PDB file of C-alpha atoms in Angstrom:
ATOM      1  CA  UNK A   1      70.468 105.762 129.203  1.00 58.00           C
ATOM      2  CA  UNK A   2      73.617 107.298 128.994  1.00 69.00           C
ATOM      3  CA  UNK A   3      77.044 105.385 128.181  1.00 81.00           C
ATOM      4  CA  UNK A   4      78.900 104.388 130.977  1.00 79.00           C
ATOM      5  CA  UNK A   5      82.547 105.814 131.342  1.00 77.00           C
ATOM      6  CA  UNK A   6      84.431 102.083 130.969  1.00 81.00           C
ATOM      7  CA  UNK A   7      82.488 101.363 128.066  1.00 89.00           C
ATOM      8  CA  UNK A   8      84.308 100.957 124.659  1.00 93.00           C
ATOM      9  CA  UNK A   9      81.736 102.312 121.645  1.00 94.00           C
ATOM     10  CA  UNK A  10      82.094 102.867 118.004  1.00 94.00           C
ATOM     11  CA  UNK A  11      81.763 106.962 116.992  1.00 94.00           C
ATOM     12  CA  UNK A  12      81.755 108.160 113.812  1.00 96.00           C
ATOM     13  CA  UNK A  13      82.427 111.727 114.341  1.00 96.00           C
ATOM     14  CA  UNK A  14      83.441 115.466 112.128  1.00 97.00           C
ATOM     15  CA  UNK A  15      85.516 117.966 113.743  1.00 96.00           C
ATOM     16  CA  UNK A  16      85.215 121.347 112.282  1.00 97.00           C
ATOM     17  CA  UNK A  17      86.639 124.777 113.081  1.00 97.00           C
ATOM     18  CA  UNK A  18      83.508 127.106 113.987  1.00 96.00           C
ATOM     19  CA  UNK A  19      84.215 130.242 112.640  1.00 95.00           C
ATOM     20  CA  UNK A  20      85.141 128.896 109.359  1.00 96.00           C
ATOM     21  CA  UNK A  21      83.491 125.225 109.212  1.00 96.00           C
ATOM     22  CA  UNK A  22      86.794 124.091 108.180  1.00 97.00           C
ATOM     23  CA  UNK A  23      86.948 120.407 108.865  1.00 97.00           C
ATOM     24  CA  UNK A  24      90.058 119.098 110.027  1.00 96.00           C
ATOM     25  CA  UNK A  25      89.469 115.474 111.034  1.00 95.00           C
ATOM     26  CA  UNK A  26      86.398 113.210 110.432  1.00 97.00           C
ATOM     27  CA  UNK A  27      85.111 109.099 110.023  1.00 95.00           C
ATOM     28  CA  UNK A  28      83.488 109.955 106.792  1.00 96.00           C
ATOM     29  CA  UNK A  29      85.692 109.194 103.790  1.00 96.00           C
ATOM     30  CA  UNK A  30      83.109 111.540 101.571  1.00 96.00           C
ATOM     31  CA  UNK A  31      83.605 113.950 104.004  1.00 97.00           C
ATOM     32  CA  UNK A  32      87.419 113.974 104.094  1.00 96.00           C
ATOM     33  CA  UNK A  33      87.692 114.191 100.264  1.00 96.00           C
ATOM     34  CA  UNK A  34      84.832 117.163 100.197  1.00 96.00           C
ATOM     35  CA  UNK A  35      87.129 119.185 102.733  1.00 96.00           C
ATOM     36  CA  UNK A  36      90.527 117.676 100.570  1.00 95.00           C
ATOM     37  CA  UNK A  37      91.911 116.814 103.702  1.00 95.00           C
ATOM     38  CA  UNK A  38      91.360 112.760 102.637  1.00 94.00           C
ATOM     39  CA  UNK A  39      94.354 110.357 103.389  1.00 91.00           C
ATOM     40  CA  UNK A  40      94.913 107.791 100.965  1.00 89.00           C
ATOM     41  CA  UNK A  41      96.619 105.353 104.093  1.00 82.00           C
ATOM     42  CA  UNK A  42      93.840 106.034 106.449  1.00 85.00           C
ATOM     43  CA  UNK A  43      90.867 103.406 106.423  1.00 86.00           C
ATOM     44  CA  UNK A  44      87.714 105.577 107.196  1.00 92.00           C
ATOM     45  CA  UNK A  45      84.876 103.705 109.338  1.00 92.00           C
ATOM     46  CA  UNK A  46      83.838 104.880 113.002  1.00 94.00           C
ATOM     47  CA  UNK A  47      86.797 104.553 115.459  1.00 91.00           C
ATOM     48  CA  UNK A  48      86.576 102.610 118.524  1.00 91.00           C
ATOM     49  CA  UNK A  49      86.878 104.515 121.647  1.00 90.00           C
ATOM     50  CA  UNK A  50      87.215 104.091 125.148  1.00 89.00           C
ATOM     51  CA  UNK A  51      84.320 106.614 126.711  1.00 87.00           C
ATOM     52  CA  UNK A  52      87.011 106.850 130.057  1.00 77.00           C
ATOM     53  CA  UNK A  53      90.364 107.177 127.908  1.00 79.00           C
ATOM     54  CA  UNK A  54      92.321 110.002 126.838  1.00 76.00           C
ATOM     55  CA  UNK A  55      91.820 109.267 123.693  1.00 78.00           C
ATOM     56  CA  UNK A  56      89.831 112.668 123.421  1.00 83.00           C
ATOM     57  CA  UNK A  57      90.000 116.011 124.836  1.00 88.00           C
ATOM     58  CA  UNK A  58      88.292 115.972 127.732  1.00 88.00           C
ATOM     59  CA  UNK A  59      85.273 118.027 127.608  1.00 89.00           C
ATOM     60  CA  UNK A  60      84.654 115.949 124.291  1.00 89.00           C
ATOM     61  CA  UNK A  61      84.206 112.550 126.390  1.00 87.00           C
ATOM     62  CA  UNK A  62      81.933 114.733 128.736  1.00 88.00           C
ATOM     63  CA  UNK A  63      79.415 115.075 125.883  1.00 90.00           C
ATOM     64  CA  UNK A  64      79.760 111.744 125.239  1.00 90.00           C
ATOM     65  CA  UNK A  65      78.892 110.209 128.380  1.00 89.00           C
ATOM     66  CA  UNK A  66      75.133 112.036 127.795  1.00 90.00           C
ATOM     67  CA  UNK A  67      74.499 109.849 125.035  1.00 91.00           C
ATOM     68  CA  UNK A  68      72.912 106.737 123.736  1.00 92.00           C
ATOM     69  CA  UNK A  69      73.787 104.158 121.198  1.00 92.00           C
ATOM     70  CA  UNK A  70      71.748 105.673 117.821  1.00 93.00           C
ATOM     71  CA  UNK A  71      72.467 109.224 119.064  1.00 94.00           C
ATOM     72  CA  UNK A  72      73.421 112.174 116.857  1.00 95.00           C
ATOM     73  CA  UNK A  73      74.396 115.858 117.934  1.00 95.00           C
ATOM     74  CA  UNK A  74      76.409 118.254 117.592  1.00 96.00           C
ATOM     75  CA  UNK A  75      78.367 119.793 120.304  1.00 95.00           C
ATOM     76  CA  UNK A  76      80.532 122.938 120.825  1.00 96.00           C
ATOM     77  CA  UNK A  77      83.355 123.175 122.395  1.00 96.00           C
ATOM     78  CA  UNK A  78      85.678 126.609 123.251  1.00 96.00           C
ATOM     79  CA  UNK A  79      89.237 127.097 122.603  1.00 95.00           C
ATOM     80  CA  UNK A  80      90.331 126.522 126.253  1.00 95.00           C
ATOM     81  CA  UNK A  81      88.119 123.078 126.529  1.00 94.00           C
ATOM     82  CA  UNK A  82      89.510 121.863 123.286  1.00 94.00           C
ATOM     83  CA  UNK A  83      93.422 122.735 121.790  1.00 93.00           C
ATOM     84  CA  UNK A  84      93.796 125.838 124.219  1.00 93.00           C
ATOM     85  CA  UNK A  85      94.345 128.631 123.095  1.00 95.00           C
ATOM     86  CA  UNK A  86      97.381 130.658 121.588  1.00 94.00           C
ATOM     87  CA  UNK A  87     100.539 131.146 123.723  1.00 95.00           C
ATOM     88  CA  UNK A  88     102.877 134.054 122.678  1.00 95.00           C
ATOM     89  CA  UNK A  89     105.541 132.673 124.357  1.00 94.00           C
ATOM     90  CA  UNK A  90     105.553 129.272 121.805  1.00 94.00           C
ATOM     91  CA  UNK A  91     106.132 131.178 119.025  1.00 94.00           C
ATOM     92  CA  UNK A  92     109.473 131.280 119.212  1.00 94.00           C
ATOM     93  CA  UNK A  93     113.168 133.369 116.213  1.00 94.00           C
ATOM     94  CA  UNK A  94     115.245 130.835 115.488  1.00 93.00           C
ATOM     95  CA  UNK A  95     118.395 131.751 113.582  1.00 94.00           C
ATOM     96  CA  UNK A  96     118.412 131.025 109.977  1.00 93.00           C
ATOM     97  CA  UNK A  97     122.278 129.412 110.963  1.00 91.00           C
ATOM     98  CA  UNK A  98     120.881 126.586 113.676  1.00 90.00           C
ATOM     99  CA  UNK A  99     119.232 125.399 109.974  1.00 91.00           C
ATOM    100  CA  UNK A 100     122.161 125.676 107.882  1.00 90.00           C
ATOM    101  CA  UNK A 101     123.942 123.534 110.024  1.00 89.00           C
ATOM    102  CA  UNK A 102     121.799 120.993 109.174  1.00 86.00           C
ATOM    103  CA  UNK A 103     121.462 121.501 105.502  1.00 89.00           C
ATOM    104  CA  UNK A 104     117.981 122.498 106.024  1.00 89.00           C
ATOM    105  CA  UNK A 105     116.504 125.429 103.708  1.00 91.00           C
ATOM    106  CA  UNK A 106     113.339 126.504 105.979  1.00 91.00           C
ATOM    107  CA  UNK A 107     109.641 127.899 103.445  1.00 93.00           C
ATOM    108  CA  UNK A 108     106.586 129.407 104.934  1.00 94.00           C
ATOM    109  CA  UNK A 109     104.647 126.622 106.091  1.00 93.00           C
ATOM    110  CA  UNK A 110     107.429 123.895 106.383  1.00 94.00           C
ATOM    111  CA  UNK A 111     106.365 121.143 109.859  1.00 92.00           C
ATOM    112  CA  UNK A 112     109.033 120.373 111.811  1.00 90.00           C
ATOM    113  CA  UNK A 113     110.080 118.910 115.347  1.00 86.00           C
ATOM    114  CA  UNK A 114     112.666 120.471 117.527  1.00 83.00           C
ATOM    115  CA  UNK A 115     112.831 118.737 121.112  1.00 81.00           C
ATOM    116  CA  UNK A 116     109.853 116.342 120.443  1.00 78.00           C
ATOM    117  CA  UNK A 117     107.672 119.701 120.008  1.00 86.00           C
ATOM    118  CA  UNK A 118     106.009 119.513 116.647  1.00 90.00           C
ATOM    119  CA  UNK A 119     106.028 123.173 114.951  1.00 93.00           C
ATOM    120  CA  UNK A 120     105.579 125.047 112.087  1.00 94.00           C
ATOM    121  CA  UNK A 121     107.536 127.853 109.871  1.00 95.00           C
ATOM    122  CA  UNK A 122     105.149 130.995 110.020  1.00 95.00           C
ATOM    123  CA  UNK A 123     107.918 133.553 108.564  1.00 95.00           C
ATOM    124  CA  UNK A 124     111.275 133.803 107.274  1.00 94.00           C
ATOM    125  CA  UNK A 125     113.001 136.875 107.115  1.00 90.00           C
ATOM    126  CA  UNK A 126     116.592 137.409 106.361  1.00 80.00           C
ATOM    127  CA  UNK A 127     119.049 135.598 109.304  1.00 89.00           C
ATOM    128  CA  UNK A 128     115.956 134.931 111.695  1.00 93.00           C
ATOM    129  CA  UNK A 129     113.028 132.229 111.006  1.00 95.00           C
ATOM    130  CA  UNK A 130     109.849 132.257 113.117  1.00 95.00           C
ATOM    131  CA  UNK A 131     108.298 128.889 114.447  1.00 95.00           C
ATOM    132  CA  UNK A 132     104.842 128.402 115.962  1.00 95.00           C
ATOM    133  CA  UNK A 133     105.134 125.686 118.477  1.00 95.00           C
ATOM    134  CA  UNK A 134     101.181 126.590 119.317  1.00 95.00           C
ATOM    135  CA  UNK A 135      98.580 123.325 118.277  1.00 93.00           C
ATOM    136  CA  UNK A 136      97.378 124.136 114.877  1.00 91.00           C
ATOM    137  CA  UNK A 137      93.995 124.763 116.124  1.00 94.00           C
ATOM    138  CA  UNK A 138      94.882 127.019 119.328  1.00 95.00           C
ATOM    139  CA  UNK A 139      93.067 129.883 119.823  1.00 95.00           C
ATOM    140  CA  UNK A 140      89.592 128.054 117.422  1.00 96.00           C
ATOM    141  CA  UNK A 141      86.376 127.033 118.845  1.00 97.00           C
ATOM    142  CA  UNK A 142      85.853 123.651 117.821  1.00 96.00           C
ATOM    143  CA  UNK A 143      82.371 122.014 116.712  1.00 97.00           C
ATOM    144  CA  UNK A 144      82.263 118.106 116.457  1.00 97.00           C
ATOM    145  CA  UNK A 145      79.388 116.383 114.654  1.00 97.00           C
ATOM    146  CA  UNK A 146      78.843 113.119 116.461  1.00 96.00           C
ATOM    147  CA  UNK A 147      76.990 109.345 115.906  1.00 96.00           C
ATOM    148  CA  UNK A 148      77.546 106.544 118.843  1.00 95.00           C
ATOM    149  CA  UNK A 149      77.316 103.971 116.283  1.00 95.00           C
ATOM    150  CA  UNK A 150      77.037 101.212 118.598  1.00 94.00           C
ATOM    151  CA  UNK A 151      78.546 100.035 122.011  1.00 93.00           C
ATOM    152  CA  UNK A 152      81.399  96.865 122.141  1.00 94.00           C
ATOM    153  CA  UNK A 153      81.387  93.964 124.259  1.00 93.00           C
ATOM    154  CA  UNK A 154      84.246  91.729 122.783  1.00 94.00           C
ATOM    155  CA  UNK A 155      86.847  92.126 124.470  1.00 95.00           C
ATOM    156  CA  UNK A 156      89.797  91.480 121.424  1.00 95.00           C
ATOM    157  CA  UNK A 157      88.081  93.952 119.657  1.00 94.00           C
ATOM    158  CA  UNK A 158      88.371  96.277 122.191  1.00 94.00           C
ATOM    159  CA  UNK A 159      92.097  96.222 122.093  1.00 94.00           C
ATOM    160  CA  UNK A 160      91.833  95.520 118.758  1.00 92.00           C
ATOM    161  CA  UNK A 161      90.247  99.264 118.304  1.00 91.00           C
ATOM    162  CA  UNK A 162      92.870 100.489 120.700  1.00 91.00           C
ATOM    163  CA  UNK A 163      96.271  99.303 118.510  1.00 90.00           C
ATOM    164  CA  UNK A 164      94.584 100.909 115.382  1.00 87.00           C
ATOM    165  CA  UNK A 165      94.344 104.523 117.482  1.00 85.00           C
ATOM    166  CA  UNK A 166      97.294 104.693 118.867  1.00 84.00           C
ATOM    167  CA  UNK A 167      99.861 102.681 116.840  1.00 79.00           C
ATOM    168  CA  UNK A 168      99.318 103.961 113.399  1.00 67.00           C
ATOM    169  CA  UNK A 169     101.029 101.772 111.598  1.00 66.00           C
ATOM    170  CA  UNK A 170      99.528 100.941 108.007  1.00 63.00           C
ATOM    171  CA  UNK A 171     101.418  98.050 107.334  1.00 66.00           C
ATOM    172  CA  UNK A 172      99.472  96.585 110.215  1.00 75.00           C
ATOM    173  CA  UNK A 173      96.739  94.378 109.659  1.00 79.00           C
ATOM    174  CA  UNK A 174      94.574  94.130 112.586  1.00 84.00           C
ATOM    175  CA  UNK A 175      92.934  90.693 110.684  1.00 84.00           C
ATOM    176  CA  UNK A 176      96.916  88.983 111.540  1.00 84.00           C
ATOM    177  CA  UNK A 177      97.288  89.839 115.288  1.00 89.00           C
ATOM    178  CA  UNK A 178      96.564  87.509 117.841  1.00 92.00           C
ATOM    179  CA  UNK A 179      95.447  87.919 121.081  1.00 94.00           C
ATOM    180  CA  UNK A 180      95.050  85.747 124.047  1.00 95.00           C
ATOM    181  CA  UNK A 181      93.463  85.710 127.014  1.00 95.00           C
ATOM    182  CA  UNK A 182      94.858  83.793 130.377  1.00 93.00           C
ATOM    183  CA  UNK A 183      94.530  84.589 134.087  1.00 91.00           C
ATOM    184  CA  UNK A 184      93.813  88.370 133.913  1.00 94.00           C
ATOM    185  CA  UNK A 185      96.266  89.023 131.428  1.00 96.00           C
ATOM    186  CA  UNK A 186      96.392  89.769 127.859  1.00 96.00           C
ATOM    187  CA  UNK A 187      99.032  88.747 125.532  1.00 95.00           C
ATOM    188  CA  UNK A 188      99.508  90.523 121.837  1.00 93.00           C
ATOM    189  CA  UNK A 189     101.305  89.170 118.957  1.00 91.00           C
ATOM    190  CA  UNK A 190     101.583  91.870 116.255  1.00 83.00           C
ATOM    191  CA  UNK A 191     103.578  89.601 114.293  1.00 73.00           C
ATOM    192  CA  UNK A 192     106.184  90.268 112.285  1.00 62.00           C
ATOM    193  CA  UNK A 193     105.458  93.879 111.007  1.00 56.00           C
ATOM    194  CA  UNK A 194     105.754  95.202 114.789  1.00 56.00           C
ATOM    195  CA  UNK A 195     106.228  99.132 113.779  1.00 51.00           C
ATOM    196  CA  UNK A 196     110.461  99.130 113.916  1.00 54.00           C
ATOM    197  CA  UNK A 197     110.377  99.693 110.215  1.00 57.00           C
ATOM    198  CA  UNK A 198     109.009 103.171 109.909  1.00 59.00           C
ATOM    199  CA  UNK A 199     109.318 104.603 113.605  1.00 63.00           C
ATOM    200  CA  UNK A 200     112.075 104.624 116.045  1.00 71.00           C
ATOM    201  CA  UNK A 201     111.940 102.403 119.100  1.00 75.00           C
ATOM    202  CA  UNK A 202     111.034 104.765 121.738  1.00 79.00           C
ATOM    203  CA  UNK A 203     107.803 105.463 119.883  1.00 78.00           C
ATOM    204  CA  UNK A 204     106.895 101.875 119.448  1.00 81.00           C
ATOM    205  CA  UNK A 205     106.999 101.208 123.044  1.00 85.00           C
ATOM    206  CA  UNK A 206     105.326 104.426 123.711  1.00 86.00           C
ATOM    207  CA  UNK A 207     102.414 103.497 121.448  1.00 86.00           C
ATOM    208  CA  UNK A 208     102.680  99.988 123.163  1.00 89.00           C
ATOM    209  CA  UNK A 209     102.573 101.573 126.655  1.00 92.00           C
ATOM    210  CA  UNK A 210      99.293 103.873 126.072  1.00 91.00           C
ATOM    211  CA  UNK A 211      97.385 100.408 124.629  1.00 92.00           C
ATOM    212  CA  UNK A 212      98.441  98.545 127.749  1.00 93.00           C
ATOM    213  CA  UNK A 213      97.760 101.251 129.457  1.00 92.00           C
ATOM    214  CA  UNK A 214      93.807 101.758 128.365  1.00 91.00           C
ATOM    215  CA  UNK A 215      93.498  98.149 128.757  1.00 93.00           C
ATOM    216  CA  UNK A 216      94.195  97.595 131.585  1.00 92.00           C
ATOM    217  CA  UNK A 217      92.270 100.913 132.922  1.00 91.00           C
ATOM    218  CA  UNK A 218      89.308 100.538 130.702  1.00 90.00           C
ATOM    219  CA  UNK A 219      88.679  96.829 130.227  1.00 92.00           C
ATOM    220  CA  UNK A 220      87.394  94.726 133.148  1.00 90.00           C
ATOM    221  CA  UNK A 221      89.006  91.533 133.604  1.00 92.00           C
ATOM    222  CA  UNK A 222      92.320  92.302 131.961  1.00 94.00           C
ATOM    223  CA  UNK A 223      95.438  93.642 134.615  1.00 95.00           C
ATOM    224  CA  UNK A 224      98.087  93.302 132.806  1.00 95.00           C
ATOM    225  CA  UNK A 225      98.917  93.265 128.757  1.00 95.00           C
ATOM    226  CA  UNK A 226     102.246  91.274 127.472  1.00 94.00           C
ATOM    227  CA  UNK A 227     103.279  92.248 123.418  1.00 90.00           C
ATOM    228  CA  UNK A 228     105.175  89.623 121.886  1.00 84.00           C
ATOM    229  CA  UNK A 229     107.254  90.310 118.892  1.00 75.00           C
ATOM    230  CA  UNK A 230     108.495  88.198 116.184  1.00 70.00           C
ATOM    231  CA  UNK A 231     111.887  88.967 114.341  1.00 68.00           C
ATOM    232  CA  UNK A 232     113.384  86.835 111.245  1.00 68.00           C
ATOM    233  CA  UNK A 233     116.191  86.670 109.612  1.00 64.00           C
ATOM    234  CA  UNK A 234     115.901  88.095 106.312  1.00 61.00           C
ATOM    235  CA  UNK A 235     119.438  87.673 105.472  1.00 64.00           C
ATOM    236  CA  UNK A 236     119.386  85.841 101.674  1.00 65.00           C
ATOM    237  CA  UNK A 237     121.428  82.326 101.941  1.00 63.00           C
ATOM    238  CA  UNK A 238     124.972  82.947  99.772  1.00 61.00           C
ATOM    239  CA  UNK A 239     124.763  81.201  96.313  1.00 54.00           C
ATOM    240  CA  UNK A 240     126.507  78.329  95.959  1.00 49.00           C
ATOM    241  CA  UNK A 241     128.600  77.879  93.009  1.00 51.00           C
ATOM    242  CA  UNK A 242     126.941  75.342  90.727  1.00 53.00           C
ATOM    243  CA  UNK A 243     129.412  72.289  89.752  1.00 51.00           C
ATOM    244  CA  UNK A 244     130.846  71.865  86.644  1.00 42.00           C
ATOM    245  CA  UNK A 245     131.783  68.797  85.363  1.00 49.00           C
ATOM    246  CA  UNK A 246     135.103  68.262  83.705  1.00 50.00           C
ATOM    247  CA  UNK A 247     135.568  67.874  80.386  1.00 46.00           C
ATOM    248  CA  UNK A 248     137.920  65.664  79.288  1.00 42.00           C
ATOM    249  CA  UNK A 249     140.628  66.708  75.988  1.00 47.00           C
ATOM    250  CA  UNK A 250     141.659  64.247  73.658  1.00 45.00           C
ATOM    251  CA  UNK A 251     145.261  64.860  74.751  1.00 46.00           C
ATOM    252  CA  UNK A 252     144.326  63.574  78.336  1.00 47.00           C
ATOM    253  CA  UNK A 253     142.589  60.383  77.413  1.00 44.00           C
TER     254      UNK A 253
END
């Protein structure tokens, strides 16, 4: 029977470049450290997904839905159903003086983010530096080696599966937050290590907004999701100066 589109499963999975078999992303912590492409902050064990989300491209969640828990395959998927493919008109001269005014000495191969579009340095030569603003795996047909592991019924785990996706924090322990349940809604205390430490604001609450918003479009029962933070002051107390007692001359007695 295949899986239905609101259900949450876990899916161990290998995504590999066809022509090559390069694998760029995978579940498998042999596999990562085979292919040398193993993160030492990144737990590997099958991700929990949301078969309706957008947690995929597309056409991958299509192949998905034909499955069954205990299913393995392999599926391929073209350039244009996966990271599109390469644009011309992202590649884009940028003056070697835009870089300079920011102290920045650009090398072949160097990431970087100009308006919120992630890039990369392809050449530099003389005054003019050329930046791909294309996915890294535009233009590649994509083959992903999948294994529905097994489907989820808990709901806290559910959401549980969706902060660890889409927050990416590592100083998060999913063990510490709480989550509660009442009247339809559900209410998410991350704690005290809330993300404000290692990303700016506007991508906390973005990460925030996309696990509200699977939630609440995936999970049956839930409408509405409330995060509560906690915040401390860390400030240390002054030192007080220790008393000392007086000590009496002989002249004074």
């Amino acid at each position: 029977m295949a899986i239905d589109d609101k259900a949450f499963i876990r899916l161990n999975y290998t995504g590999k470049v066809k022509e090559t078999g390069d694998v760029f992303d995978t579940t498998y912590e042999d596999v990562a450290e085979e292919a040398g492409i193993k993160n030492p902050e990144k737990d590997y064990h099958p991700m929990i997904l949301a078969v309706g989300s957008s947690q995929l491209i597309p056409k991958l969640h299509e192949e998905i839905q034909k499955l069954d828990v205990g299913d393995k395959k392999s599926v391929e998927i073209p350039c244009e159903d996966a990271f599109g493919k390469r644009d011309p008109s992202k590649i884009q001269l940028i003056p070697m003086k835009e870089f300079k005014k920011q102290n920045i000495k650009p090398f072949v191969g160097m990431p970087l983010t100009l308006e919120g579009n992630p890039g990369i340095v392809r050449t530099v030569d003389g005054g003019r530096v050329r930046v791909d603003f294309n996915h890294e795996l535009a233009g590649k047909d994509i083959v992903y080696d999948l294994e529905i592991v097994e489907t989820i019924d808990d709901n806290e785990e559910k959401i549980k599966g969706l902060i660890e996706v889409y927050y990416g924090n590592p100083n998060l322990n999913l063990d510490d937050v709480k989550i509660d349940f009442e009247d339809e809604v559900a209410k998410i205390n991350l704690g005290l290590i809330a993300g404000f430490d290692q990303r700016s604001a506007q991508e906390v609450t973005l990460s925030k907004f996309r696990v509200a918003r699977e939630a609440y479009e995936n999970i049956e029962g839930i409408e509405k999701v409330q995060f509560i933070d906690e915040f401390e002051d860390n400030t240390p107390e002054e030192e007080t100066e220790e008393e000392i007692p007086e000590v009496l001359n002989e002249e004074d007695e």
